[in-house]
Amino acid sequence: MHKLVVLASGSGSNFQSIINSVKDGTIKGASIEALIAGKSGIEAIERAKKNEIPVYTLGAEFESELIEILDELNPDLIILAGFLKKIPSEIIDKYPNKIINIHPSLLPKYGGKNFYGMKVHQAVIEAGDDVSGCTVHYVNEIYDAGKIIDQVTVPVKADDTPETLSKRILKQEHQLYPKVIQKLLNNKN
Ligand code: GRF
């Protein structure tokens, strides 16, 4: 059984799509060992509780806490799903090719420290791009700059707002992330 750990700081809709995929067999032979929450009071925690997934909530000493929790869980795959804190380099070194992230743009476009949430979609619309999308990539020391694993393109419509574009992309994220996770687990066999 492959051990998955999900890290989230927000609504956790990608986390939910991973939960659903483990349940319906889109992701096979895996269990979600824990949710590591970037802060308390987030919807992702409610989703974990509903599904009886253990929750660890990070506090002020988040770097050392994270190292300790991951040491204890020893996951096969560390899945960032809307996790806003920077992963310490000690963890990146310890888990080579085991940490992945999803980002709501066609990286390398609109990635990096200042591109998160609606800011990504705002920038795409301001630039007048007619396509955007989402990207799953490995995590390295630089925000959104690790090796790209897979991407899906999504059209940008003339009357899109950041919110409408974000919704359209999020739908694709929910398909792409489980698919990539399954592919990576297949390669581990
Ligand atoms: C997604 O758009 C993801 O690409 C980005 O953060 C958002 C998380 O959304 N990294 P959710 O918490 O999964 O709903």
mmCIF file of C-alpha atoms and ligand atoms in Angstrom:
data_model
loop_
_atom_site.group_PDB
_atom_site.id
_atom_site.type_symbol
_atom_site.label_atom_id
_atom_site.label_comp_id
_atom_site.label_asym_id
_atom_site.label_seq_id
_atom_site.Cartn_x
_atom_site.Cartn_y
_atom_site.Cartn_z
ATOM 1 C CA MET A 1 0.000 0.000 0.000
ATOM 2 C CA HIS A 2 1.425 3.371 -1.016
ATOM 3 C CA LYS A 3 1.285 5.981 1.692
ATOM 4 C CA LEU A 4 0.050 9.422 0.645
ATOM 5 C CA VAL A 5 0.228 12.556 2.743
ATOM 6 C CA VAL A 6 -1.595 15.710 1.641
ATOM 7 C CA LEU A 7 -0.636 19.242 2.711
ATOM 8 C CA ALA A 8 -3.242 21.987 2.369
ATOM 9 C CA SER A 9 -3.872 25.519 3.633
ATOM 10 C CA GLY A 10 -7.317 26.287 2.238
ATOM 11 C CA SER A 11 -10.553 24.875 0.938
ATOM 12 C CA GLY A 12 -9.043 21.535 0.004
ATOM 13 C CA SER A 13 -11.079 20.856 -3.122
ATOM 14 C CA ASN A 14 -8.050 19.125 -4.657
ATOM 15 C CA PHE A 15 -7.649 17.156 -1.424
ATOM 16 C CA GLN A 16 -11.315 16.137 -1.825
ATOM 17 C CA SER A 17 -10.716 14.961 -5.383
ATOM 18 C CA ILE A 18 -7.828 12.813 -4.116
ATOM 19 C CA ILE A 19 -10.021 11.368 -1.337
ATOM 20 C CA ASN A 20 -12.722 10.571 -3.908
ATOM 21 C CA SER A 21 -10.201 9.021 -6.283
ATOM 22 C CA VAL A 22 -8.775 6.729 -3.615
ATOM 23 C CA LYS A 23 -12.341 5.676 -2.783
ATOM 24 C CA ASP A 24 -13.483 5.080 -6.347
ATOM 25 C CA GLY A 25 -10.267 3.364 -7.455
ATOM 26 C CA THR A 26 -8.990 6.068 -9.819
ATOM 27 C CA ILE A 27 -6.005 5.960 -7.458
ATOM 28 C CA LYS A 28 -5.263 2.319 -6.688
ATOM 29 C CA GLY A 29 -3.344 0.659 -3.874
ATOM 30 C CA ALA A 30 -2.910 3.834 -1.862
ATOM 31 C CA SER A 31 -4.072 5.223 1.449
ATOM 32 C CA ILE A 32 -4.191 8.819 2.626
ATOM 33 C CA GLU A 33 -2.258 8.605 5.878
ATOM 34 C CA ALA A 34 -2.811 12.193 6.962
ATOM 35 C CA LEU A 35 -3.698 15.755 6.140
ATOM 36 C CA ILE A 36 -1.086 18.258 7.241
ATOM 37 C CA ALA A 37 -2.881 21.582 7.581
ATOM 38 C CA GLY A 38 -0.956 24.836 7.144
ATOM 39 C CA LYS A 39 -3.262 26.518 9.664
ATOM 40 C CA SER A 40 -6.314 25.808 11.779
ATOM 41 C CA GLY A 41 -9.910 26.575 10.788
ATOM 42 C CA ILE A 42 -9.608 25.611 7.133
ATOM 43 C CA GLU A 43 -12.194 23.638 5.170
ATOM 44 C CA ALA A 44 -9.623 20.973 4.288
ATOM 45 C CA ILE A 45 -9.622 19.905 7.965
ATOM 46 C CA GLU A 46 -13.382 19.354 7.862
ATOM 47 C CA ARG A 47 -12.975 17.209 4.761
ATOM 48 C CA ALA A 48 -10.330 15.108 6.525
ATOM 49 C CA LYS A 49 -12.510 14.637 9.605
ATOM 50 C CA LYS A 50 -15.504 13.572 7.518
ATOM 51 C CA ASN A 51 -13.327 10.921 5.927
ATOM 52 C CA GLU A 52 -11.572 9.811 9.119
ATOM 53 C CA ILE A 53 -8.186 10.976 7.919
ATOM 54 C CA PRO A 54 -5.823 12.025 10.738
ATOM 55 C CA VAL A 55 -5.046 15.753 10.832
ATOM 56 C CA TYR A 56 -1.843 17.475 11.931
ATOM 57 C CA THR A 57 -2.061 21.259 12.180
ATOM 58 C CA LEU A 58 1.196 23.165 11.906
ATOM 59 C CA GLY A 59 1.987 25.829 14.471
ATOM 60 C CA ALA A 60 4.646 28.492 14.880
ATOM 61 C CA GLU A 61 7.592 26.101 14.575
ATOM 62 C CA PHE A 62 6.210 24.760 11.339
ATOM 63 C CA GLU A 63 9.504 23.671 9.769
ATOM 64 C CA SER A 64 10.625 21.400 12.618
ATOM 65 C CA GLU A 65 7.049 20.194 13.123
ATOM 66 C CA LEU A 66 6.795 19.228 9.474
ATOM 67 C CA ILE A 67 10.089 17.351 9.568
ATOM 68 C CA GLU A 68 8.949 15.430 12.642
ATOM 69 C CA ILE A 69 5.512 14.560 11.235
ATOM 70 C CA LEU A 70 6.926 13.345 7.920
ATOM 71 C CA ASP A 71 9.587 11.294 9.716
ATOM 72 C CA GLU A 72 6.816 9.607 11.653
ATOM 73 C CA LEU A 73 4.586 8.974 8.622
ATOM 74 C CA ASN A 74 7.326 8.039 6.149
ATOM 75 C CA PRO A 75 5.122 8.728 3.083
ATOM 76 C CA ASP A 76 5.721 7.483 -0.452
ATOM 77 C CA LEU A 77 4.281 10.671 -1.906
ATOM 78 C CA ILE A 78 3.905 14.134 -0.370
ATOM 79 C CA ILE A 79 1.125 15.986 -2.142
ATOM 80 C CA LEU A 80 0.831 19.755 -1.879
ATOM 81 C CA ALA A 81 -2.727 20.863 -2.576
ATOM 82 C CA GLY A 82 -3.031 24.584 -2.019
ATOM 83 C CA PHE A 83 -0.321 24.591 0.657
ATOM 84 C CA LEU A 84 1.026 28.104 1.096
ATOM 85 C CA LYS A 85 4.104 27.629 3.260
ATOM 86 C CA LYS A 86 7.542 27.071 1.759
ATOM 87 C CA ILE A 87 8.833 23.519 2.078
ATOM 88 C CA PRO A 88 12.171 23.608 3.952
ATOM 89 C CA SER A 89 15.155 22.443 1.900
ATOM 90 C CA GLU A 90 15.916 19.753 4.486
ATOM 91 C CA ILE A 91 12.631 18.073 3.522
ATOM 92 C CA ILE A 92 13.259 18.524 -0.193
ATOM 93 C CA ASP A 93 16.655 16.819 0.204
ATOM 94 C CA LYS A 94 15.175 14.025 2.293
ATOM 95 C CA TYR A 95 12.353 13.135 -0.110
ATOM 96 C CA PRO A 96 13.781 13.392 -3.625
ATOM 97 C CA ASN A 97 11.097 13.123 -6.336
ATOM 98 C CA LYS A 98 8.458 12.463 -3.720
ATOM 99 C CA ILE A 99 7.019 15.952 -3.282
ATOM 100 C CA ILE A 100 4.566 17.271 -5.864
ATOM 101 C CA ASN A 101 2.458 20.394 -6.251
ATOM 102 C CA ILE A 102 -0.391 21.584 -8.438
ATOM 103 C CA HIS A 103 -0.434 25.142 -9.747
ATOM 104 C CA PRO A 104 -3.279 26.872 -11.614
ATOM 105 C CA SER A 105 -1.333 28.094 -14.653
ATOM 106 C CA LEU A 106 0.721 26.754 -17.518
ATOM 107 C CA LEU A 107 4.084 26.872 -15.771
ATOM 108 C CA PRO A 108 6.662 28.311 -16.220
ATOM 109 C CA LYS A 109 4.214 31.130 -16.912
ATOM 110 C CA TYR A 110 2.675 32.824 -13.876
ATOM 111 C CA GLY A 111 4.621 30.911 -11.245
ATOM 112 C CA GLY A 112 6.723 32.039 -8.297
ATOM 113 C CA LYS A 113 6.301 33.597 -4.906
ATOM 114 C CA ASN A 114 3.801 36.293 -5.896
ATOM 115 C CA PHE A 115 1.551 34.128 -8.029
ATOM 116 C CA TYR A 116 -1.019 32.447 -5.840
ATOM 117 C CA GLY A 117 -4.800 32.369 -5.686
ATOM 118 C CA MET A 118 -6.644 34.896 -7.842
ATOM 119 C CA LYS A 119 -3.410 36.775 -8.609
ATOM 120 C CA VAL A 120 -2.487 34.072 -11.112
ATOM 121 C CA HIS A 121 -5.754 34.365 -13.037
ATOM 122 C CA GLN A 122 -5.779 38.162 -12.799
ATOM 123 C CA ALA A 123 -2.356 38.272 -14.465
ATOM 124 C CA VAL A 124 -3.410 35.851 -17.221
ATOM 125 C CA ILE A 125 -6.471 37.998 -18.030
ATOM 126 C CA GLU A 126 -4.487 41.254 -17.908
ATOM 127 C CA ALA A 127 -1.921 39.797 -20.308
ATOM 128 C CA GLY A 128 -4.730 38.918 -22.747
ATOM 129 C CA ASP A 129 -3.702 35.243 -22.988
ATOM 130 C CA ASP A 130 -6.266 33.043 -24.693
ATOM 131 C CA VAL A 131 -5.189 29.868 -22.940
ATOM 132 C CA SER A 132 -4.246 29.039 -19.377
ATOM 133 C CA GLY A 133 -4.371 25.755 -17.509
ATOM 134 C CA CYS A 134 -2.860 23.810 -14.641
ATOM 135 C CA THR A 135 0.449 22.111 -13.996
ATOM 136 C CA VAL A 136 1.621 19.330 -11.705
ATOM 137 C CA HIS A 137 5.320 19.555 -10.918
ATOM 138 C CA TYR A 138 7.956 18.275 -8.517
ATOM 139 C CA VAL A 139 8.788 20.640 -5.686
ATOM 140 C CA ASN A 140 12.282 22.055 -5.353
ATOM 141 C CA GLU A 141 13.775 25.004 -3.425
ATOM 142 C CA ILE A 142 12.221 27.578 -5.732
ATOM 143 C CA TYR A 143 8.466 28.244 -5.771
ATOM 144 C CA ASP A 144 6.761 26.559 -8.762
ATOM 145 C CA ALA A 145 10.072 25.880 -10.497
ATOM 146 C CA GLY A 146 10.536 22.096 -10.116
ATOM 147 C CA LYS A 147 10.381 19.701 -13.050
ATOM 148 C CA ILE A 148 6.997 19.679 -14.801
ATOM 149 C CA ILE A 149 5.207 16.315 -14.721
ATOM 150 C CA ASP A 150 1.992 17.091 -16.611
ATOM 151 C CA GLN A 151 -0.186 19.993 -17.744
ATOM 152 C CA VAL A 152 -3.683 20.572 -19.084
ATOM 153 C CA THR A 153 -4.674 23.637 -21.079
ATOM 154 C CA VAL A 154 -7.915 25.509 -20.495
ATOM 155 C CA PRO A 155 -9.348 28.246 -22.746
ATOM 156 C CA VAL A 156 -9.581 31.803 -21.456
ATOM 157 C CA LYS A 157 -12.847 33.432 -22.557
ATOM 158 C CA ALA A 158 -13.234 37.084 -23.512
ATOM 159 C CA ASP A 159 -15.586 37.795 -20.614
ATOM 160 C CA ASP A 160 -13.685 35.802 -17.976
ATOM 161 C CA THR A 161 -13.082 37.243 -14.537
ATOM 162 C CA PRO A 162 -10.366 35.718 -12.321
ATOM 163 C CA GLU A 163 -13.158 33.860 -10.536
ATOM 164 C CA THR A 164 -14.756 32.312 -13.629
ATOM 165 C CA LEU A 165 -11.350 31.330 -15.022
ATOM 166 C CA SER A 166 -10.289 29.875 -11.698
ATOM 167 C CA LYS A 167 -13.454 27.732 -11.577
ATOM 168 C CA ARG A 168 -12.861 26.349 -15.065
ATOM 169 C CA ILE A 169 -9.231 25.533 -14.249
ATOM 170 C CA LEU A 170 -10.037 24.018 -10.840
ATOM 171 C CA LYS A 171 -12.348 21.495 -12.546
ATOM 172 C CA GLN A 172 -9.404 20.343 -14.630
ATOM 173 C CA GLU A 173 -7.119 20.259 -11.576
ATOM 174 C CA HIS A 174 -9.500 17.799 -9.968
ATOM 175 C CA GLN A 175 -9.076 15.461 -12.963
ATOM 176 C CA LEU A 176 -5.366 15.985 -13.531
ATOM 177 C CA TYR A 177 -4.000 15.582 -10.001
ATOM 178 C CA PRO A 178 -5.425 12.079 -9.295
ATOM 179 C CA LYS A 179 -4.342 10.951 -12.772
ATOM 180 C CA VAL A 180 -0.767 12.095 -12.189
ATOM 181 C CA ILE A 181 -0.686 10.584 -8.694
ATOM 182 C CA GLN A 182 -1.738 7.205 -10.083
ATOM 183 C CA LYS A 183 0.892 7.456 -12.825
ATOM 184 C CA LEU A 184 3.643 8.223 -10.308
ATOM 185 C CA LEU A 185 2.551 5.338 -8.061
ATOM 186 C CA ASN A 186 2.613 2.967 -11.053
ATOM 187 C CA ASN A 187 6.214 3.946 -11.667
ATOM 188 C CA LYS A 188 7.110 3.138 -8.066
ATOM 189 C CA ASN A 189 6.067 -0.508 -8.386
HETATM 190 C C1 GRF B 1 -5.528 25.374 -6.510
HETATM 191 O O1 GRF B 1 -5.890 26.284 -7.492
HETATM 192 C C2 GRF B 1 -4.108 24.914 -6.698
HETATM 193 O O2 GRF B 1 -3.714 24.897 -8.029
HETATM 194 C C3 GRF B 1 -3.321 25.953 -5.948
HETATM 195 O O3 GRF B 1 -4.106 26.271 -4.835
HETATM 196 C C4 GRF B 1 -5.479 26.010 -5.115
HETATM 197 C C5 GRF B 1 -5.973 25.099 -4.046
HETATM 198 O O4 GRF B 1 -7.350 24.943 -4.109
HETATM 199 N N1 GRF B 1 -1.995 25.479 -5.604
HETATM 200 P P1 GRF B 1 -8.062 23.867 -3.180
HETATM 201 O O5 GRF B 1 -7.701 24.208 -1.729
HETATM 202 O O6 GRF B 1 -7.578 22.516 -3.583
HETATM 203 O O7 GRF B 1 -9.519 24.059 -3.420
#
